[in-house]
PDB file of C-alpha atoms in Angstrom:
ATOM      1  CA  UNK A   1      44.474  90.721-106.945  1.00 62.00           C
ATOM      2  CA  UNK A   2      46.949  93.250-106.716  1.00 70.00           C
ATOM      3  CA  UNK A   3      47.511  95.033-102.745  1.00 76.00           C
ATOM      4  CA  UNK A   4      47.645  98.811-104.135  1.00 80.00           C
ATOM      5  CA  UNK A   5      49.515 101.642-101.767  1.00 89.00           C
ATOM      6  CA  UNK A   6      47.546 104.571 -99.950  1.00 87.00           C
ATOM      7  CA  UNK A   7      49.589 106.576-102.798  1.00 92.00           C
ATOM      8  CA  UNK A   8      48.302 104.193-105.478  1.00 91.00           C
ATOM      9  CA  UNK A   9      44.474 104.159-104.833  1.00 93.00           C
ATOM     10  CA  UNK A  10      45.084 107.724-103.717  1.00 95.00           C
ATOM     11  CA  UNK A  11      46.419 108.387-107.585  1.00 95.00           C
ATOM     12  CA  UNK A  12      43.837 105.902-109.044  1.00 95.00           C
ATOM     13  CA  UNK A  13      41.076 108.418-106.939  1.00 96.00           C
ATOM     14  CA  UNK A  14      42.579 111.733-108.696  1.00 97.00           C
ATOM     15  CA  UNK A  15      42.618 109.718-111.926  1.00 97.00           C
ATOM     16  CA  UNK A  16      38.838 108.922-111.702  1.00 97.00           C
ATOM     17  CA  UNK A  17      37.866 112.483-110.100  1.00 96.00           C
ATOM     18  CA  UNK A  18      39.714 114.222-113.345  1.00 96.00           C
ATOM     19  CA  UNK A  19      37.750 111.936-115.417  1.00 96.00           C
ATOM     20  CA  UNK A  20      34.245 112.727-113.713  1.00 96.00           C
ATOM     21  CA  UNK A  21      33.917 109.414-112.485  1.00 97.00           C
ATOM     22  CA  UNK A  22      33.073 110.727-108.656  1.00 97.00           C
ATOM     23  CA  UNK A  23      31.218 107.472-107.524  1.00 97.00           C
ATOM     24  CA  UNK A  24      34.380 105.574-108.634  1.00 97.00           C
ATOM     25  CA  UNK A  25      36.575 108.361-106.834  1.00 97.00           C
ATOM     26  CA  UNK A  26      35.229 108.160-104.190  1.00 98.00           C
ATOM     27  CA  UNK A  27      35.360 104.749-103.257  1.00 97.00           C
ATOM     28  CA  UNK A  28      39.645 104.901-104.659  1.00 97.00           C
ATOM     29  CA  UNK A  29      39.661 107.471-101.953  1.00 97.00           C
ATOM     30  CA  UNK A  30      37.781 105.625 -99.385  1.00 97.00           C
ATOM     31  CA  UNK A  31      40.143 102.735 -99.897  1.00 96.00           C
ATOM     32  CA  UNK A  32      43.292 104.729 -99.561  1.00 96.00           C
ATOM     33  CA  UNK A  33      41.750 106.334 -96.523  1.00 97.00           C
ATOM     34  CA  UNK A  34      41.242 102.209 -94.875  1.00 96.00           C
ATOM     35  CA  UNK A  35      45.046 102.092 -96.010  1.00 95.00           C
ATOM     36  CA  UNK A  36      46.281 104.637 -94.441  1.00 96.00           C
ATOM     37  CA  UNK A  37      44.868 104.643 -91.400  1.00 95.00           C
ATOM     38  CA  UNK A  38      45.966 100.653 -91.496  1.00 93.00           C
ATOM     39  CA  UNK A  39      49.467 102.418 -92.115  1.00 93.00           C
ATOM     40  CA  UNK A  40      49.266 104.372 -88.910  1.00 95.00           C
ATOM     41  CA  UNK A  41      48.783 107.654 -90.997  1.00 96.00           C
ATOM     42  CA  UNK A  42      45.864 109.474 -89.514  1.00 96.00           C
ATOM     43  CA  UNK A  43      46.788 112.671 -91.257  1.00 97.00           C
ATOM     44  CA  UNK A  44      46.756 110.906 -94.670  1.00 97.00           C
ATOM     45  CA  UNK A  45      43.568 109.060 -93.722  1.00 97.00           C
ATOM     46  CA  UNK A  46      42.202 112.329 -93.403  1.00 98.00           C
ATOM     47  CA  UNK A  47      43.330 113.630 -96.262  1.00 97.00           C
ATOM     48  CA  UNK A  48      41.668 110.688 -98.305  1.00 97.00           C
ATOM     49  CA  UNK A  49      38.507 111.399 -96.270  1.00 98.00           C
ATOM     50  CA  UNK A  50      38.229 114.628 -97.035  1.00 97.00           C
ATOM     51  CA  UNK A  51      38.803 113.777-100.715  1.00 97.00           C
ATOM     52  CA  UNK A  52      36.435 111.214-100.619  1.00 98.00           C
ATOM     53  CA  UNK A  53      33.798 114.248 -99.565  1.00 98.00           C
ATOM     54  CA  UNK A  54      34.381 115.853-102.542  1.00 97.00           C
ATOM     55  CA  UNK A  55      33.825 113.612-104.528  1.00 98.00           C
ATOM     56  CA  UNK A  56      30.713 112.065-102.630  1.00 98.00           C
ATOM     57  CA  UNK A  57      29.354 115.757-103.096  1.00 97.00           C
ATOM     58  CA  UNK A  58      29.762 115.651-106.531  1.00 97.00           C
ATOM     59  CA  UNK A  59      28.165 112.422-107.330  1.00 97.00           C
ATOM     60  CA  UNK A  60      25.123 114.252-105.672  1.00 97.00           C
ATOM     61  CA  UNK A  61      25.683 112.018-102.257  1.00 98.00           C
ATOM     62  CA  UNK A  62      25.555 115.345 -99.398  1.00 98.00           C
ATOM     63  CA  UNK A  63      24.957 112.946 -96.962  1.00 98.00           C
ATOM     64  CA  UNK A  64      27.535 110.946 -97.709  1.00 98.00           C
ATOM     65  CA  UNK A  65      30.024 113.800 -98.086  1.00 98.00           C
ATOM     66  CA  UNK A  66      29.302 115.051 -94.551  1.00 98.00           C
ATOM     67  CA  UNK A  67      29.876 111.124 -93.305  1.00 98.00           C
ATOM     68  CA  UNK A  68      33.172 110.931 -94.729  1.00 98.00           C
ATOM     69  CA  UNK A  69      34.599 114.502 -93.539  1.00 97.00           C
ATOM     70  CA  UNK A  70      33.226 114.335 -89.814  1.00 96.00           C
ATOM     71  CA  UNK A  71      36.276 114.256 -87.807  1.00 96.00           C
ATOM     72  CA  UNK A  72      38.628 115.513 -90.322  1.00 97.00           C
ATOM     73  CA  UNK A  73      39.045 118.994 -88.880  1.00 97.00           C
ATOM     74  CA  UNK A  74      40.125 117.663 -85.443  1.00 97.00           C
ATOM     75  CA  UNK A  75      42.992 115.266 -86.766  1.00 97.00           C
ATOM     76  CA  UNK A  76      44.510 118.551 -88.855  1.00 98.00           C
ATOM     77  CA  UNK A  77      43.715 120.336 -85.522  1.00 97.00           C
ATOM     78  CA  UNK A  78      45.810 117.799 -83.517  1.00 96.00           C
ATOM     79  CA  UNK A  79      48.173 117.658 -86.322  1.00 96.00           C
ATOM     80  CA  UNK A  80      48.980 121.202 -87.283  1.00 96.00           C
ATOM     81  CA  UNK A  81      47.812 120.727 -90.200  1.00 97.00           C
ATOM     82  CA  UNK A  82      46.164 124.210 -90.490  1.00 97.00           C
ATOM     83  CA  UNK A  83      45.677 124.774 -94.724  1.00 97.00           C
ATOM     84  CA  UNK A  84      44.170 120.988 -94.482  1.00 97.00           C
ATOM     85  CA  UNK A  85      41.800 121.903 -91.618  1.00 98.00           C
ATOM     86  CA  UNK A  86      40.458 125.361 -93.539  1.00 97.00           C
ATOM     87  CA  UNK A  87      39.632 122.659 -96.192  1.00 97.00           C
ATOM     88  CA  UNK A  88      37.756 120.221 -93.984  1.00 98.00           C
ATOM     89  CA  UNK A  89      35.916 123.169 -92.720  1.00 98.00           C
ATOM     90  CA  UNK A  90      35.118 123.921 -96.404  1.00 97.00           C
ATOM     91  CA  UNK A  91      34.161 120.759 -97.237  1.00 97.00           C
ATOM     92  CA  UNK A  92      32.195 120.258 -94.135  1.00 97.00           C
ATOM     93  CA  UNK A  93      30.652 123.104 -95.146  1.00 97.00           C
ATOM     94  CA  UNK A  94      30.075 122.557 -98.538  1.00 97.00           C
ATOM     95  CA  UNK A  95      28.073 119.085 -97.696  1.00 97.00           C
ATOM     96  CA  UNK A  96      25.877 121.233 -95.480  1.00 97.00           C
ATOM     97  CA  UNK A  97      25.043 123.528 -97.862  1.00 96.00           C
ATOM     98  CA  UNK A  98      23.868 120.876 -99.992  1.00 96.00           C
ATOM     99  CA  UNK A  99      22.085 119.088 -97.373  1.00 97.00           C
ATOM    100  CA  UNK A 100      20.330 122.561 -96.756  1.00 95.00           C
ATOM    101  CA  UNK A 101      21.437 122.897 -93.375  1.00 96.00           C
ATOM    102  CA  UNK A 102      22.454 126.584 -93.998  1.00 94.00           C
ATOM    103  CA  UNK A 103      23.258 127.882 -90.222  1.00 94.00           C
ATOM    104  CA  UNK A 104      25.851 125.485 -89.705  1.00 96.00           C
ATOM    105  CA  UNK A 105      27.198 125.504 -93.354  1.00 96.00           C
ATOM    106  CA  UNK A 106      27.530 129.324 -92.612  1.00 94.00           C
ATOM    107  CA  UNK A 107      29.468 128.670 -89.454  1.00 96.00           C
ATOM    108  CA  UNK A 108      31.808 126.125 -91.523  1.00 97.00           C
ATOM    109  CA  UNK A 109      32.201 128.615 -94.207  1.00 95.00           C
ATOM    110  CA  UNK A 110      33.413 131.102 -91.759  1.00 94.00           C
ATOM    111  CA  UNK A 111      35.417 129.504 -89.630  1.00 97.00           C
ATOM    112  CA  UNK A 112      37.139 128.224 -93.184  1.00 96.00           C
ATOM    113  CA  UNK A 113      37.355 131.911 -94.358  1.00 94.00           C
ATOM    114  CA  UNK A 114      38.865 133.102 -91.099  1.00 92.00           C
ATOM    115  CA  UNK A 115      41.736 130.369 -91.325  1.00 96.00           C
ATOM    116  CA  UNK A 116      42.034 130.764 -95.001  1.00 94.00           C
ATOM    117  CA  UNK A 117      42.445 135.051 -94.599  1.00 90.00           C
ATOM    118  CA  UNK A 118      45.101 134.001 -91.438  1.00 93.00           C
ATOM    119  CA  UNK A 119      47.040 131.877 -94.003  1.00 95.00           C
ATOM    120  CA  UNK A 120      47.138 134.002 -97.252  1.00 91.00           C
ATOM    121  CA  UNK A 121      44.976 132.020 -98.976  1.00 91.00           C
ATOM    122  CA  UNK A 122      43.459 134.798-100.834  1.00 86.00           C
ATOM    123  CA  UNK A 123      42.277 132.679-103.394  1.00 84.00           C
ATOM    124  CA  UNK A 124      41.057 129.889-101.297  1.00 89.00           C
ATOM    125  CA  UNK A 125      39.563 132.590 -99.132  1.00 88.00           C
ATOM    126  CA  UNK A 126      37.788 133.889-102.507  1.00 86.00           C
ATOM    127  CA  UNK A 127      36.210 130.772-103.187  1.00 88.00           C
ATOM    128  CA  UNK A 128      34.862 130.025 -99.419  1.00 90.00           C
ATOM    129  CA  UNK A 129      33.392 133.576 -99.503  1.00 86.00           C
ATOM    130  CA  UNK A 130      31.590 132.945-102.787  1.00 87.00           C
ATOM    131  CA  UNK A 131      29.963 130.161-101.433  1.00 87.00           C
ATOM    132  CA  UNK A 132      29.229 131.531 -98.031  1.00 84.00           C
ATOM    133  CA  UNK A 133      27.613 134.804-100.676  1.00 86.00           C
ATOM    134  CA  UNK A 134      25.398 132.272-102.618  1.00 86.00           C
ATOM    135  CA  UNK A 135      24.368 130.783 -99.387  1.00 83.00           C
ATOM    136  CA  UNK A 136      23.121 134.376 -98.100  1.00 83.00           C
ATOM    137  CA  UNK A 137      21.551 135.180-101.450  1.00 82.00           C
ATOM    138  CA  UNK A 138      19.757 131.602-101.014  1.00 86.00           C
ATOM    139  CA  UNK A 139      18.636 132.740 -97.377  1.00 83.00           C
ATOM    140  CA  UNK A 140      17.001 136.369 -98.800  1.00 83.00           C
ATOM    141  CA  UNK A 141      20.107 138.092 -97.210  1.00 77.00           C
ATOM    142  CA  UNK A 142      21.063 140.195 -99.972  1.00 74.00           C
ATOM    143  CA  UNK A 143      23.254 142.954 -98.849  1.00 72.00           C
ATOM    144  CA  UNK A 144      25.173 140.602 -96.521  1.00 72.00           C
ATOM    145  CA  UNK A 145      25.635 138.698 -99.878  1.00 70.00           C
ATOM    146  CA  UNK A 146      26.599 141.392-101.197  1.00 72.00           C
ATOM    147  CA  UNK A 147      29.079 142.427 -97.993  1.00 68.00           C
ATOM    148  CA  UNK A 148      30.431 138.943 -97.907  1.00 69.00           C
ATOM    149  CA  UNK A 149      31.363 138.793-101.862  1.00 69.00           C
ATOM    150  CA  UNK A 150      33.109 142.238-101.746  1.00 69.00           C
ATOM    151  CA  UNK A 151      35.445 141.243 -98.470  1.00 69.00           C
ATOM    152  CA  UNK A 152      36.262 138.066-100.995  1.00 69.00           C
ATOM    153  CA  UNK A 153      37.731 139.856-103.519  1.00 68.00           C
ATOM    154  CA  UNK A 154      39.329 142.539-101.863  1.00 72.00           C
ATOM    155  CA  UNK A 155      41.750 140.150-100.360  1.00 66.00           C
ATOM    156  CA  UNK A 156      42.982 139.390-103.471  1.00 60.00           C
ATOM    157  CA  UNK A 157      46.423 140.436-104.458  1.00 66.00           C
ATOM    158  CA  UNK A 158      46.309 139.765-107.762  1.00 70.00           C
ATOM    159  CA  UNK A 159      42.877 139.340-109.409  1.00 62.00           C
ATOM    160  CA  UNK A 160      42.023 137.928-112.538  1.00 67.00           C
ATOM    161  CA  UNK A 161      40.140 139.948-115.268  1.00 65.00           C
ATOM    162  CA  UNK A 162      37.238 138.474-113.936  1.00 63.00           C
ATOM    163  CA  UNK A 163      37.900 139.098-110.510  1.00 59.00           C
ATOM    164  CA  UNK A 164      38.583 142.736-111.165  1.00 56.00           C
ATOM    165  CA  UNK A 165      35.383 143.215-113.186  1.00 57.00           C
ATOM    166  CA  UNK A 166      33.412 141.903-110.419  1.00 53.00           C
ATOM    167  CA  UNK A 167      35.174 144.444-107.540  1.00 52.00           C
ATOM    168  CA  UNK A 168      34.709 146.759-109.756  1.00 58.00           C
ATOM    169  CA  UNK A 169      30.358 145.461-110.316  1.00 57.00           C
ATOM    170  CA  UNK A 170      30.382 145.262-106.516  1.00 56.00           C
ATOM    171  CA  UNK A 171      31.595 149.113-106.066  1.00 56.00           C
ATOM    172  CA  UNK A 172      28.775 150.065-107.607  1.00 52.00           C
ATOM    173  CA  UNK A 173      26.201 150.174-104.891  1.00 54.00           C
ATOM    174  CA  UNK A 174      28.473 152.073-102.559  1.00 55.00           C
ATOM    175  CA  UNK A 175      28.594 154.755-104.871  1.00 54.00           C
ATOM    176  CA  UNK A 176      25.350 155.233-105.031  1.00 54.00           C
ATOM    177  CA  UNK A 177      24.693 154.956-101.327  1.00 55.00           C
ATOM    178  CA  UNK A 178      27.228 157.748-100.279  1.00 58.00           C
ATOM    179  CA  UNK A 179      25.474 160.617 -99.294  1.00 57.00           C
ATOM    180  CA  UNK A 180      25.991 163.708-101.774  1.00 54.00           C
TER     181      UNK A 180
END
């Protein structure tokens, strides 16, 4: 049997993930993540780890996805890795969400905007407050839904057409709120 590389089960993990294999992603991942950290690269083993959450998440495992990414956002913490630890938020996040543990999904989701909006991220930042919207809309919180989706696109520089349609759908209410 051939030893692979973390770069080479880390490859073989994208190759299954683009192919909608998740289960068989994930476990690529989770091997490159044992190789790393074998390496001496926690920030890679991370990276796998996180990785391996996504794809857990997708193959409908939530619990599973919130195994593998505890402990991610302290090693890009430590690390300095600050793009990589808006993502383990997100992905922390995401796996709570799913496992319908919406308070602290909403705290993951916002401490991932926050880090995303310090960064630049705008379209990153988009996608984080989307979810944190749905989650609000979930919870009966419909104007903060509402809030939360309009601060996501209005940090974008350059919007899509779809984007723009929906700043322009989510001007809407204000208009009619103003006072005449």
């Amino acid at each position: 049997m051939e030893i692979l590389s973390p770069q080479q089960l880390a490859a073989e993990g994208k190759r299954h993930y683009q192919q909608g294999d998740y289960g068989a992603a994930a476990e690529s991942f989770h091997r490159a993540q044992e190789a790393s950290r074998g390496a001496g690269q926690p920030l890679d083993a991370a990276e796998m780890a996180n990785n391996r959450s996504v794809a857990l998440l997708q193959n409908g495992d939530a619990a599973g996805a919130l195994a593998a990414v505890e402990g991610t956002p302290a090693v890009f913490e430590r690390g300095g890795e600050r793009l990589k630890l808006a993502m383990a938020w997100g992905n922390r996040a995401a796996a709570l969400d799913a496992l319908g543990r919406l308070p602290d999904a909403e705290t993951d989701y916002l401490k991932a905007a926050d880090l995303l909006r310090e960064l630049g991220e705008d379209s990153l930042h988009a996608d984080v407050m989307k979810s944190l919207s749905a989650l609000q809309l979930r919870s009966g919180r419909q104007l903060e839904a509402l809030a939360t989706m309009q601060a996501g696109v209005e940090g974008l520089k350059k919007p899509g057409p779809a984007q723009r349609l929906l700043k322009r759908l989510l001007s809407l209410p204000q208009k009619f709120l103003k006072p005449r």
